[in-house]
Coordinates of C-alpha atoms and ligand atoms in Angstrom, one line a residue:
X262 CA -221.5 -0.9 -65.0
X263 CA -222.7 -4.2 -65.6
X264 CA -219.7 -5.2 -63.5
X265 CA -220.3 -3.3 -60.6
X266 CA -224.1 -4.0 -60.7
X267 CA -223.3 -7.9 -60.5
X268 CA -220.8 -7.2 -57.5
X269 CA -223.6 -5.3 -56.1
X270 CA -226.0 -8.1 -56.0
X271 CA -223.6 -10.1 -54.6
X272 CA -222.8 -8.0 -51.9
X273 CA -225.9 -8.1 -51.0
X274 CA -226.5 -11.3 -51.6
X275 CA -224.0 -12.1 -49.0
X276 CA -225.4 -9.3 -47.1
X277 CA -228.3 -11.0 -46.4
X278 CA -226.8 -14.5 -45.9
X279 CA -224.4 -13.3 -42.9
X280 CA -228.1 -11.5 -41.7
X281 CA -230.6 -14.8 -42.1
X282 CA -230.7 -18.5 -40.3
X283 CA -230.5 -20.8 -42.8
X284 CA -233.2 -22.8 -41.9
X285 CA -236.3 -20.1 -41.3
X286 CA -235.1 -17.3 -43.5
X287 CA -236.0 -15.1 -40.4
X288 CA -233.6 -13.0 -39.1
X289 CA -230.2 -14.2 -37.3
X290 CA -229.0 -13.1 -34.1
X291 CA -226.6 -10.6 -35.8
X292 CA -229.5 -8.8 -37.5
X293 CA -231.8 -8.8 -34.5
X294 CA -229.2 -7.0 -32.2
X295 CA -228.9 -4.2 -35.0
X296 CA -232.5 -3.7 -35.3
X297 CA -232.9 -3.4 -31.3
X298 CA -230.1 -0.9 -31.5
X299 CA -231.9 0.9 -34.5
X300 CA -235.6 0.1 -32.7
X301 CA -234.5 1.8 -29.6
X302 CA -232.7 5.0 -30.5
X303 CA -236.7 5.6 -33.1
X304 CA -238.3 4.3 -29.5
X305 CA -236.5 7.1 -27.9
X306 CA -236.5 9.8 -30.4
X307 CA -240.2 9.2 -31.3
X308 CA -241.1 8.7 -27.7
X309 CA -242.7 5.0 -29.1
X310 CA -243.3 2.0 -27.4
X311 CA -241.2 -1.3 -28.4
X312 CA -240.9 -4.6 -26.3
X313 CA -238.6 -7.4 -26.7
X314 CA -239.5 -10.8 -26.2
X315 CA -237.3 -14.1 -26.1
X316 CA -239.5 -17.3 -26.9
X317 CA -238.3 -21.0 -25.9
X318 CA -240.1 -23.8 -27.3
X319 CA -240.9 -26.0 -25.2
X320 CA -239.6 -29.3 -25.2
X321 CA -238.2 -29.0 -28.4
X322 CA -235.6 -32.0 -27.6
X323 CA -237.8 -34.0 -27.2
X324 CA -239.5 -34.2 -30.2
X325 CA -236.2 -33.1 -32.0
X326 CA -234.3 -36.6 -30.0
X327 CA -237.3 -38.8 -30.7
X328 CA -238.0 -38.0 -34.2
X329 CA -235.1 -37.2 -36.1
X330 CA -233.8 -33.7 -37.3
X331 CA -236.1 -33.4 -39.9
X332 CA -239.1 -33.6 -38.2
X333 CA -237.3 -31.1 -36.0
X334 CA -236.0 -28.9 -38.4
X335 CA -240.0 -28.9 -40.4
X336 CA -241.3 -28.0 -37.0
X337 CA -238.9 -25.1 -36.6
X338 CA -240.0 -23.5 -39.8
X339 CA -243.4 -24.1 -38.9
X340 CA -243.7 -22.3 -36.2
X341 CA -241.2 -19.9 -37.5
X342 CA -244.2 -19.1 -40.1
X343 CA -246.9 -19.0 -37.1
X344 CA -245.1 -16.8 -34.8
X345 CA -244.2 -14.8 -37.8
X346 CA -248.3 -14.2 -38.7
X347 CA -248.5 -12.7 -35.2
X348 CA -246.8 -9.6 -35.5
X349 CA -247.0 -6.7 -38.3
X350 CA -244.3 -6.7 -41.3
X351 CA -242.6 -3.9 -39.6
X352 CA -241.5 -6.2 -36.5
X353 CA -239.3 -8.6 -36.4
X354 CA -239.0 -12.0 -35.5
X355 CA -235.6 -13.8 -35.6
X356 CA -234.0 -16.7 -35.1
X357 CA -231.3 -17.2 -32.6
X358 CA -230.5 -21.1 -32.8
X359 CA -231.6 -24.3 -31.7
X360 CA -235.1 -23.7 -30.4
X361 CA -234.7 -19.6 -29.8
X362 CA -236.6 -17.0 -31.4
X363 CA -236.6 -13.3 -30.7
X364 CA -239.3 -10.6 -31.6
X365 CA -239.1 -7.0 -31.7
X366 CA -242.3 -5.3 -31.7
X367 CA -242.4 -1.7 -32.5
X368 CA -244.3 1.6 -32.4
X369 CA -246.4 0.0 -30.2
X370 CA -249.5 2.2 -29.1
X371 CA -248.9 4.7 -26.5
X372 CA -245.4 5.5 -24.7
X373 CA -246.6 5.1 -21.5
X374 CA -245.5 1.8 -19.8
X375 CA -249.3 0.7 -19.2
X376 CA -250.3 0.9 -23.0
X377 CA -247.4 -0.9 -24.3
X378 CA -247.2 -3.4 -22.4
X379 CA -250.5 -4.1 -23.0
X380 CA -250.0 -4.0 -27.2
X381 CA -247.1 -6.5 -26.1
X382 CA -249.6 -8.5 -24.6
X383 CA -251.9 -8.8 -27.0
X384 CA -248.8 -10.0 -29.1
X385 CA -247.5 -12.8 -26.4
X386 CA -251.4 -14.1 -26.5
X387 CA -251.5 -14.3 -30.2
X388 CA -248.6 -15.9 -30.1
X389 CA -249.3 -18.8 -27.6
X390 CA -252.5 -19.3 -29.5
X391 CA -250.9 -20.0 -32.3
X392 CA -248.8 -22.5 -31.4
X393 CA -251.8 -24.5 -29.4
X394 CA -253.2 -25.7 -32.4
X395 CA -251.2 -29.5 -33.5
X396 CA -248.9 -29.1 -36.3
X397 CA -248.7 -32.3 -38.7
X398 CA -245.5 -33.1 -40.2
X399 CA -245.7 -36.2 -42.4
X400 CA -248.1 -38.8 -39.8
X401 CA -247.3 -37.0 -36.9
X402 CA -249.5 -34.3 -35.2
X403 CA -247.0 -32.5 -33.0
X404 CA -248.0 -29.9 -30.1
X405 CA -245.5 -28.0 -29.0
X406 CA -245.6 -24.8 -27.1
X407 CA -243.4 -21.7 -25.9
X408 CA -242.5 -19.7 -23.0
X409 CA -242.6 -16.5 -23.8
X410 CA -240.2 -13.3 -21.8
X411 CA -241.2 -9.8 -22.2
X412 CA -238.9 -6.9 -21.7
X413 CA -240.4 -3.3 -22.3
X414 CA -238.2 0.1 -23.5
X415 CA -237.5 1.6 -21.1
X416 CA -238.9 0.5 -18.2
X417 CA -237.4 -2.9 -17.8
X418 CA -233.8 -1.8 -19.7
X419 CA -232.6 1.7 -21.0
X420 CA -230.6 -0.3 -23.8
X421 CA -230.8 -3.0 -25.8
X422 CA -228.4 -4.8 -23.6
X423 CA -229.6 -4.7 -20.8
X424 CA -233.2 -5.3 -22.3
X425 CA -232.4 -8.2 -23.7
X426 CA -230.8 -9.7 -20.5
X427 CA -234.2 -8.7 -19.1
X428 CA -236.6 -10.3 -21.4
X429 CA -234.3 -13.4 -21.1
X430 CA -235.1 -13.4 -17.0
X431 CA -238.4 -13.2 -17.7
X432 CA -238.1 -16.0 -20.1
X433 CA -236.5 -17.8 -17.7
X434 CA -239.6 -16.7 -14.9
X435 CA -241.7 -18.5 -18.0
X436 CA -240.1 -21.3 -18.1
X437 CA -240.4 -22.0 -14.5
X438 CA -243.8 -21.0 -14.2
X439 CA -245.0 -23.9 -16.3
X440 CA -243.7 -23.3 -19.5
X441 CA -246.7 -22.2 -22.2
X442 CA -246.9 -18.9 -20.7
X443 CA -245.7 -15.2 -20.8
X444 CA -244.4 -13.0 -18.4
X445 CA -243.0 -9.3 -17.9
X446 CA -239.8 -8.6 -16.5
X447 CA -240.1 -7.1 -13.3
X448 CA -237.6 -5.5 -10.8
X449 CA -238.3 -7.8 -7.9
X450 CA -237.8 -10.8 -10.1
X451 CA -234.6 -9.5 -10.4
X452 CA -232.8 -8.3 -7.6
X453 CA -231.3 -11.1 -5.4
X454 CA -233.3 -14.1 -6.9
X455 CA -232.7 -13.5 -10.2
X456 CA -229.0 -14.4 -10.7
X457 CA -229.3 -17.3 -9.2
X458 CA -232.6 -18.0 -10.6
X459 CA -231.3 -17.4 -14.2
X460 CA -227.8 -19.4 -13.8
X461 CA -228.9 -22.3 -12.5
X462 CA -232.2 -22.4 -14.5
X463 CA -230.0 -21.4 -17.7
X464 CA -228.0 -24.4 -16.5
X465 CA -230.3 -26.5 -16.3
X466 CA -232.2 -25.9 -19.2
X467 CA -228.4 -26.1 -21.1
X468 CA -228.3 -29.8 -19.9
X469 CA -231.9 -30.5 -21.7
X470 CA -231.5 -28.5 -24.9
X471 CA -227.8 -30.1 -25.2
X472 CA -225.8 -27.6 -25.0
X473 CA -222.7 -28.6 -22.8
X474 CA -220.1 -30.2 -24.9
X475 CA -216.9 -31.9 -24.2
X476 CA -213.3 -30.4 -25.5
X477 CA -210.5 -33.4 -25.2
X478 CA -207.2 -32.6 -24.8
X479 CA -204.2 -35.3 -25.6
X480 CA -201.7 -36.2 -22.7
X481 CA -198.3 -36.9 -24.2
X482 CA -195.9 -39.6 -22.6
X483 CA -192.3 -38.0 -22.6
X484 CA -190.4 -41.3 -23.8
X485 CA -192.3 -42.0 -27.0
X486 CA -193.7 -39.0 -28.2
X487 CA -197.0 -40.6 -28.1
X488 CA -200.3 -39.8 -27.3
X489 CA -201.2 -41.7 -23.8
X490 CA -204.8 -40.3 -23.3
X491 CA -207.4 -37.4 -23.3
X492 CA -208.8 -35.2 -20.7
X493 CA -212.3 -34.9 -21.4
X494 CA -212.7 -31.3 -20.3
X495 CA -216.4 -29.7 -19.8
X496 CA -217.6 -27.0 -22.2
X497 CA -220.9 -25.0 -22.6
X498 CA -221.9 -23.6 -25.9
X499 CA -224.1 -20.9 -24.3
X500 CA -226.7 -19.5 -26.9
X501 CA -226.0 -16.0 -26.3
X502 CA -222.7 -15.6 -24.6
X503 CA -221.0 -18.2 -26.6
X504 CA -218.5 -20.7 -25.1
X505 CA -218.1 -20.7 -21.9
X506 CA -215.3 -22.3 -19.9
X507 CA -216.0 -24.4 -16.4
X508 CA -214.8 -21.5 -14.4
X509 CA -218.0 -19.8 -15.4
X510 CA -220.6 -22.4 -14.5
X511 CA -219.1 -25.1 -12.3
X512 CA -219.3 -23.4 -9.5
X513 CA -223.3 -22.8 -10.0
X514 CA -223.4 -26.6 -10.7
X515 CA -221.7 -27.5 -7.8
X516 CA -223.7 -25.4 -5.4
X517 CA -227.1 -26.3 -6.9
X518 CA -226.7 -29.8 -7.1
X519 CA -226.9 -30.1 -10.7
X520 CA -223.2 -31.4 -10.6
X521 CA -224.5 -34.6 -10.1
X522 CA -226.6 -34.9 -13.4
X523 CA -224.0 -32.5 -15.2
X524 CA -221.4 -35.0 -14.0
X525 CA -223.5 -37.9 -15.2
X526 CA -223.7 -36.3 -18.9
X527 CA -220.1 -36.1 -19.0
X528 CA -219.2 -39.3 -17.9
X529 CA -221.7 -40.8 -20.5
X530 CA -220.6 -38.8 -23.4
X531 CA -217.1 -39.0 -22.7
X532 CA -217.2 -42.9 -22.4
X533 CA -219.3 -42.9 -25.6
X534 CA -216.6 -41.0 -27.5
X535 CA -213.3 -42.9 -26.0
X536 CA -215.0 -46.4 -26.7
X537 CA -215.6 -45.7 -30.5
X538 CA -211.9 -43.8 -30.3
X539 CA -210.4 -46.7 -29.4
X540 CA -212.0 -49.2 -31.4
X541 CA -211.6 -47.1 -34.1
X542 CA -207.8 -46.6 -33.7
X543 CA -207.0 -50.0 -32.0
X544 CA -205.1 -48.2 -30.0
X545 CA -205.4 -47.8 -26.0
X546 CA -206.3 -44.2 -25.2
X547 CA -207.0 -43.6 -21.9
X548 CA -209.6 -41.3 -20.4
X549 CA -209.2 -38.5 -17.8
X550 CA -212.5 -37.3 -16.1
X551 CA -212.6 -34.6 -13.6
X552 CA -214.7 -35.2 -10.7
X553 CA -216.8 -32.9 -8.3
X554 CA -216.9 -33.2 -4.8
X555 CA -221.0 -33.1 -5.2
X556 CA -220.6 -36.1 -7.2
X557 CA -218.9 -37.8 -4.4
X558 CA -221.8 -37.6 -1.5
X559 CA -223.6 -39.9 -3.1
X560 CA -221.4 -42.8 -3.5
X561 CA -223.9 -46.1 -4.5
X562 CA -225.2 -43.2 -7.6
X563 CA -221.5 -42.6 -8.6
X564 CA -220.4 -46.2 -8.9
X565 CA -223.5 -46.7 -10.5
X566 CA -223.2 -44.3 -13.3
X567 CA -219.8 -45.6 -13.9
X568 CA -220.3 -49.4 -14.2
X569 CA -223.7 -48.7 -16.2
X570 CA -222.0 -46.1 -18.7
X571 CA -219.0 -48.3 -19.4
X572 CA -221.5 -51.5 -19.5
X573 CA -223.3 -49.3 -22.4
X574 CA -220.5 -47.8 -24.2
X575 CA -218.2 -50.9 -24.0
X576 CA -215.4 -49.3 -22.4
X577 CA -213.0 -51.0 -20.2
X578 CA -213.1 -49.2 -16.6
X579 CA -209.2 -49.9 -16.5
X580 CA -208.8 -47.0 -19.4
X581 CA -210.6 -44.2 -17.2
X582 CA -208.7 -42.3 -14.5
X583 CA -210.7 -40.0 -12.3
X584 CA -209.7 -36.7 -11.9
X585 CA -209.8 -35.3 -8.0
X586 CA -208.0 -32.8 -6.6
X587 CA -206.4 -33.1 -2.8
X588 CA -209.3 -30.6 -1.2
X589 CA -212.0 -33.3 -2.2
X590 CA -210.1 -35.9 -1.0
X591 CA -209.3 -34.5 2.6
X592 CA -213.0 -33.2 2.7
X593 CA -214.2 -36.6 4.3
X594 CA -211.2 -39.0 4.4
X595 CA -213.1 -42.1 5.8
X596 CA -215.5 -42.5 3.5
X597 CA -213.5 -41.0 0.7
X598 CA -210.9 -44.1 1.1
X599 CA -214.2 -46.1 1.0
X600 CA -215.3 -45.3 -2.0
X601 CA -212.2 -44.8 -3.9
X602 CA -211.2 -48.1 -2.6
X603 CA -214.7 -49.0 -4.7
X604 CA -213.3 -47.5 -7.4
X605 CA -210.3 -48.7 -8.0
X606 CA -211.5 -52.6 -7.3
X607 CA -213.6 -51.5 -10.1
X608 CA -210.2 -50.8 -12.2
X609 CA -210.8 -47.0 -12.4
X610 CA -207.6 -45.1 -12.0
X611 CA -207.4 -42.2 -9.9
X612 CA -204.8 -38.8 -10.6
X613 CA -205.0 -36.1 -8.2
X614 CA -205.7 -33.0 -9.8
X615 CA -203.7 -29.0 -9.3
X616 CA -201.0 -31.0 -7.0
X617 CA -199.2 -28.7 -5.1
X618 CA -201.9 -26.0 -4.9
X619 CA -203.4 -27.8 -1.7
X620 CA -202.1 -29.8 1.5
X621 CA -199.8 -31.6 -1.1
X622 CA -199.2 -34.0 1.9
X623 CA -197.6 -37.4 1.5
X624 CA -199.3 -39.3 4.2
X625 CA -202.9 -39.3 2.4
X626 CA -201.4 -40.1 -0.8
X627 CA -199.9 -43.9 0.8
X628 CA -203.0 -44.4 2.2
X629 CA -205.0 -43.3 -0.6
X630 CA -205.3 -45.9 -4.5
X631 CA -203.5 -43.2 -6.3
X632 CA -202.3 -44.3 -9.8
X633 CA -201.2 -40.4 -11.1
X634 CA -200.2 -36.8 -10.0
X635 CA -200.9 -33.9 -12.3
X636 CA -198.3 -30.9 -11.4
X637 CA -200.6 -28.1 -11.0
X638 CA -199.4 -25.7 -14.1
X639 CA -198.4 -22.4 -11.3
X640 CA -195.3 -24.4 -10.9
X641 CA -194.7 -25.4 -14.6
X642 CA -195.4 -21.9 -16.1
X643 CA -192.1 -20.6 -14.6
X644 CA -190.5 -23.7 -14.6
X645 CA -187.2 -22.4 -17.4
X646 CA -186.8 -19.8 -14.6
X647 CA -187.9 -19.8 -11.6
X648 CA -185.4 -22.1 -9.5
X649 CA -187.8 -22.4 -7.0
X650 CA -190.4 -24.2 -8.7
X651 CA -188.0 -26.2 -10.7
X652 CA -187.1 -27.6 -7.4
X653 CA -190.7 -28.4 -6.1
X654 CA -191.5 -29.5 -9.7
X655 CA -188.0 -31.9 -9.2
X656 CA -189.4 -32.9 -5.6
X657 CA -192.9 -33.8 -6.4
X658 CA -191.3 -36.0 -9.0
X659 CA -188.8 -38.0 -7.2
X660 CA -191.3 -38.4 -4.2
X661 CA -194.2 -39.4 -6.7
X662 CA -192.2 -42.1 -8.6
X663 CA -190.8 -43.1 -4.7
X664 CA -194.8 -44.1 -4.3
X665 CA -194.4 -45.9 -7.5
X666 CA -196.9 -43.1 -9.0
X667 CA -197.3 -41.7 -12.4
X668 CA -196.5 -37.7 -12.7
X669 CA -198.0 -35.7 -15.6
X670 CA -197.3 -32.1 -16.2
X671 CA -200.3 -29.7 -16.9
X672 CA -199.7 -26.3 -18.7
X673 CA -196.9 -27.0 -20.8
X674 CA -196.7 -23.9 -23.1
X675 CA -193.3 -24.4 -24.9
X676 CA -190.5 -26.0 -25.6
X677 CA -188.2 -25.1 -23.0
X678 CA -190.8 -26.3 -20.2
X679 CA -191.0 -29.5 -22.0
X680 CA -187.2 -29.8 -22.0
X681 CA -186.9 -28.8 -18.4
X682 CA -189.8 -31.8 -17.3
X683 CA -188.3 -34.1 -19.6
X684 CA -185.0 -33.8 -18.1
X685 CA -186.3 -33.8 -14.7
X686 CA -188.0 -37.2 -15.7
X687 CA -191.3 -36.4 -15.4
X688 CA -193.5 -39.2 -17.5
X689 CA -196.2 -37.3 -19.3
X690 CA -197.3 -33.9 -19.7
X691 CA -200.3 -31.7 -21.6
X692 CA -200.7 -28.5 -22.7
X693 CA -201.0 -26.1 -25.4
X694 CA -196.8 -27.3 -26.9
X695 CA -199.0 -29.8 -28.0
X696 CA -202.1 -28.9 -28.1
X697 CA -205.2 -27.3 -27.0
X698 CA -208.5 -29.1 -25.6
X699 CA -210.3 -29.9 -29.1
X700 CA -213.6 -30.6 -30.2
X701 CA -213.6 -34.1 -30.7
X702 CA -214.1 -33.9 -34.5
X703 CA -210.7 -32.0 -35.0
X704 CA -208.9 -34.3 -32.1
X705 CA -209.9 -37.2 -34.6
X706 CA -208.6 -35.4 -37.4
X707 CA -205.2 -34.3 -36.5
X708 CA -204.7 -37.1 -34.1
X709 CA -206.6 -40.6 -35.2
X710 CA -206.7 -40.2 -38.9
X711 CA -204.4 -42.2 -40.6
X712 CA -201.8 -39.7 -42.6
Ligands
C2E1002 P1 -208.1 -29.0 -14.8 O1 -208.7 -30.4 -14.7 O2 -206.8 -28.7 -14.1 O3 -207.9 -28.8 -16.4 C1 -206.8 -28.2 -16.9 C2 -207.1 -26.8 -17.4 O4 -206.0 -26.2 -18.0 C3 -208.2 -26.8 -18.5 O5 -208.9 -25.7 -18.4 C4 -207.3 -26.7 -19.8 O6 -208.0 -26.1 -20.9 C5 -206.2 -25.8 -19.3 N1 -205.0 -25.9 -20.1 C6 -204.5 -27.0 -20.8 N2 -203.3 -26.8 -21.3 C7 -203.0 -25.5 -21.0 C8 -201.8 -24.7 -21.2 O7 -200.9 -25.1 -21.9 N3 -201.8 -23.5 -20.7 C9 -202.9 -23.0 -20.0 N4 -202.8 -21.7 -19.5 N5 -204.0 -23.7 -19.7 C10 -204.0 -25.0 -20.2 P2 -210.5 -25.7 -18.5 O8 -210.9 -26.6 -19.6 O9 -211.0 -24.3 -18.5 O10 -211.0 -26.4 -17.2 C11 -210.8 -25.8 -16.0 C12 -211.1 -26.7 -14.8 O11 -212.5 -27.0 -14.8 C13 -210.5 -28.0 -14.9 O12 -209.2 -27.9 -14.4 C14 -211.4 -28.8 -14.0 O13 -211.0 -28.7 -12.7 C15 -212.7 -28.2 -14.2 N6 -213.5 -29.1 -15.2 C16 -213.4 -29.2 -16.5 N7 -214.2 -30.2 -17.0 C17 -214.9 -30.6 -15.9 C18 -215.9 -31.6 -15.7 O14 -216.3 -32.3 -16.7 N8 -216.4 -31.8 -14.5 C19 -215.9 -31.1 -13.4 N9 -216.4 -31.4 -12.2 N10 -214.9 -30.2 -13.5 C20 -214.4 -30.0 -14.8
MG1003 MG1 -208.2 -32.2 -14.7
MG1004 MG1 -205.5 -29.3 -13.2

């Protein structure tokens, strides 16, 4: 027995490490979606009120960037402990990551929308309060403050689901109200406006709170076997819907605008990382960035960016090859060849992007300073057989290295792709044969590490 009694207490001693964040103690985001679940089938049974509420601190980065993590993390459990005092023990308030807490309030008084969302309130003004007072951590005196979303049972979501994406729209309303507020979901804020509203707000609050990333992913040259250069491809670790891909938020960038700052992060973080690659390794390892049309509208900010960032990072322009596919470049020819012209004076190289998906037209590319072609991976996937895309694949070669022009292969899966491009003379290639996009602290390890 004394066996099973020690397993016990371990079980739930891991029990309630898989359920806590680390840091606070409170609650984890595992743990608060099973007490919504639990909170709203009692709320329904017991006809009771409960609200949900997301909470954002407010320019957490800030202090977090400015005065080290500690300072950050000390201030996180501080007002982990204030917002805590604001609600009874039988609520909950959790912990989601980074800057993100979550409260469930329940058996609120009354079931009737008016009541609770009063109780709820009275709860989101406590809570605000609390935080207005300074908070020291060693000399400093810190304000900070929250935006506070509300989302009521049942009103504003008949599960926890769509409750929660509710209370988070009305975070986001918070947010752009002015930040140090609360607000109530409401139906108007959501129809039409709200997707929008929330994407691009979500987006641009990602950018602040750091929470794009970059994946790299090594392109291979066919004769040695070696590792030429790295895509730096875009990635955003999304607090609640985890990592998302660019399909799901590039397109929102472009169409807002926020391409241009999103495109600025990415150049500066992806020069950072190459620079200290390369030094590192001694080796060259050239850079692949993917550009946005947005980006290209205004051209004096662009070239800017660039010659700053590699100024800063100490990265030779030369090892950076801008990614554009043939749309972006027929959108505006004249003053596309202008500033690509720019561009490659200033020893950036330039690939076109998806070839073949688009006009794939020769007469832009001799007029153009291409450097590289990257076969769009439709026509490598069936590539061992499908005869017809072996011979565009075999076409786009022979006339790309006609132009004096370096092809790459994207999407190679497996071996008998590679075999197929190698023997069709095609000079580098990437995809998952050799490997996926990586975080850059696992493309270090299996690629730059000696051994
Ligand atoms: P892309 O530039 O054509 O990038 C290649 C895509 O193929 C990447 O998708 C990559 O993860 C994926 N891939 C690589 N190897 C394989 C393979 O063997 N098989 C398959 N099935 N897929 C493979 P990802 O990362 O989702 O990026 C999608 C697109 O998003 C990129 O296409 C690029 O157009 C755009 N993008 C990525 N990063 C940025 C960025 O920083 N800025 C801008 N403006 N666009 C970006
Ligand atoms: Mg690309
Ligand atoms: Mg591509």
């Amino acid at each position: 027995t004394a066996n099973i009694t020690k397993r016990k207490s371990a079980e739930e001693r891991v029990e309630f490490l898989a359920t806590r964040d680390p840091l606070t103690g409170l609650p984890n985001r595992m743990l608060v979606n099973d007490r919504l679940e639990q909170g709203v089938a009692n709320a329904a049974r017991k006809r009771a009120g409960l609200a949900f509420m997301f909470i954002d601190l407010d320019r957490f980065k800030t202090i977090n960037d400015s005065l080290g993590h500690d300072v950050g993390d000390e201030l996180l459990k501080r007002v982990a402990a204030r917002l805590s005092a604001c609600v009874r023990v039988s609520d909950t308030v959790a912990r989601l990551g980074g800057d993100e807490f979550a409260v469930i309030l329940e058996n609120l008084p009354g079931s009737e929308s008016r009541d609770v969302h009063e109780g709820a309130q009275q709860v989101a003004e406590k809570m605000i309060a609390a935080l207005a007072s300074p908070i020291m951590i060693n000399t400093h005196h810190l304000t900070t403050s929250c935006s506070i979303g509300i989302g009521i049972y049942s009103t504003d979501g008949p599960d926890p689901k769509t409750l929660m994406k509710h209370a988070d729209v009305a975070m986001y309303d918070a947010k752009a109200k002015g930040r140090n507020n609360y607000q109530f979901f409401s139906h108007q804020l959501n129809a039409r406006a709200q997707e929008r509203l929330s994407i691009e707000n979500y987006l641009r609050l990602a950018l602040r709170r750091d929470e794009l990333l970059l994946h790299y992913q090594p392109r291979v040259s066919f004769k040695t076997g070696q590792i030429t250069g790295v895509e730096a491809l875009i990635r955003w670790q999304h607090p609640r819907h985890g990592l998302l891909a660019p399909d799901k938020f590039i397109n929102v960038a472009e169409d807002s605008g926020l391409i241009v700052p999103i495109g600025e992060w990415v150049i500066e973080h992806a020069f950072r990382q190459v620079a200290e690659w390369q030094k590192k390794s001694g080796r060259e390892i050239r850079l692949a960035v993917n550009m946005s049309v947005g980006q290209m509208f205004d051209a004096d900010r662009l070239v800017r960016a660039l010659e700053q960032t590699a100024k800063a990072a100490a990265l030779d322009l030369h090892t950076v090859e801008l990614e554009m596919t043939e749309s972006m470049l027929l959108k505006n020819i004249d003053d596309t060849a202008v500033l690509l012209k720019t561009l490659g004076d200033m020893g950036l190289g330039l690939a076109i992007d998806d070839f073949g998906t688009g006009y794939s037209s020769l007469s832009y590319l001799k007029q153009l300073p291409v450097d590289s072609i990257k076969v769009d991976s439709s026509f490598v996937r069936d590539i061992g057989t499908d005869p017809n895309d072996e011979a565009i694949v075999r076409a786009i070669i022979a006339m790309t290295h006609s132009l004096k022009l370096n092809v790459i292969a994207e999407g190679v899966e497996n071996e008998d792709q590679y075999r197929v491009l190698r023997d069709l003379n095609c000079d580098e290639y990437q995809g998952f044969f050799f490997s996926t996009p990586l975080p850059p602290a696992e493309f270090e390890a299996q690629f730059l590490d000696p051994g």
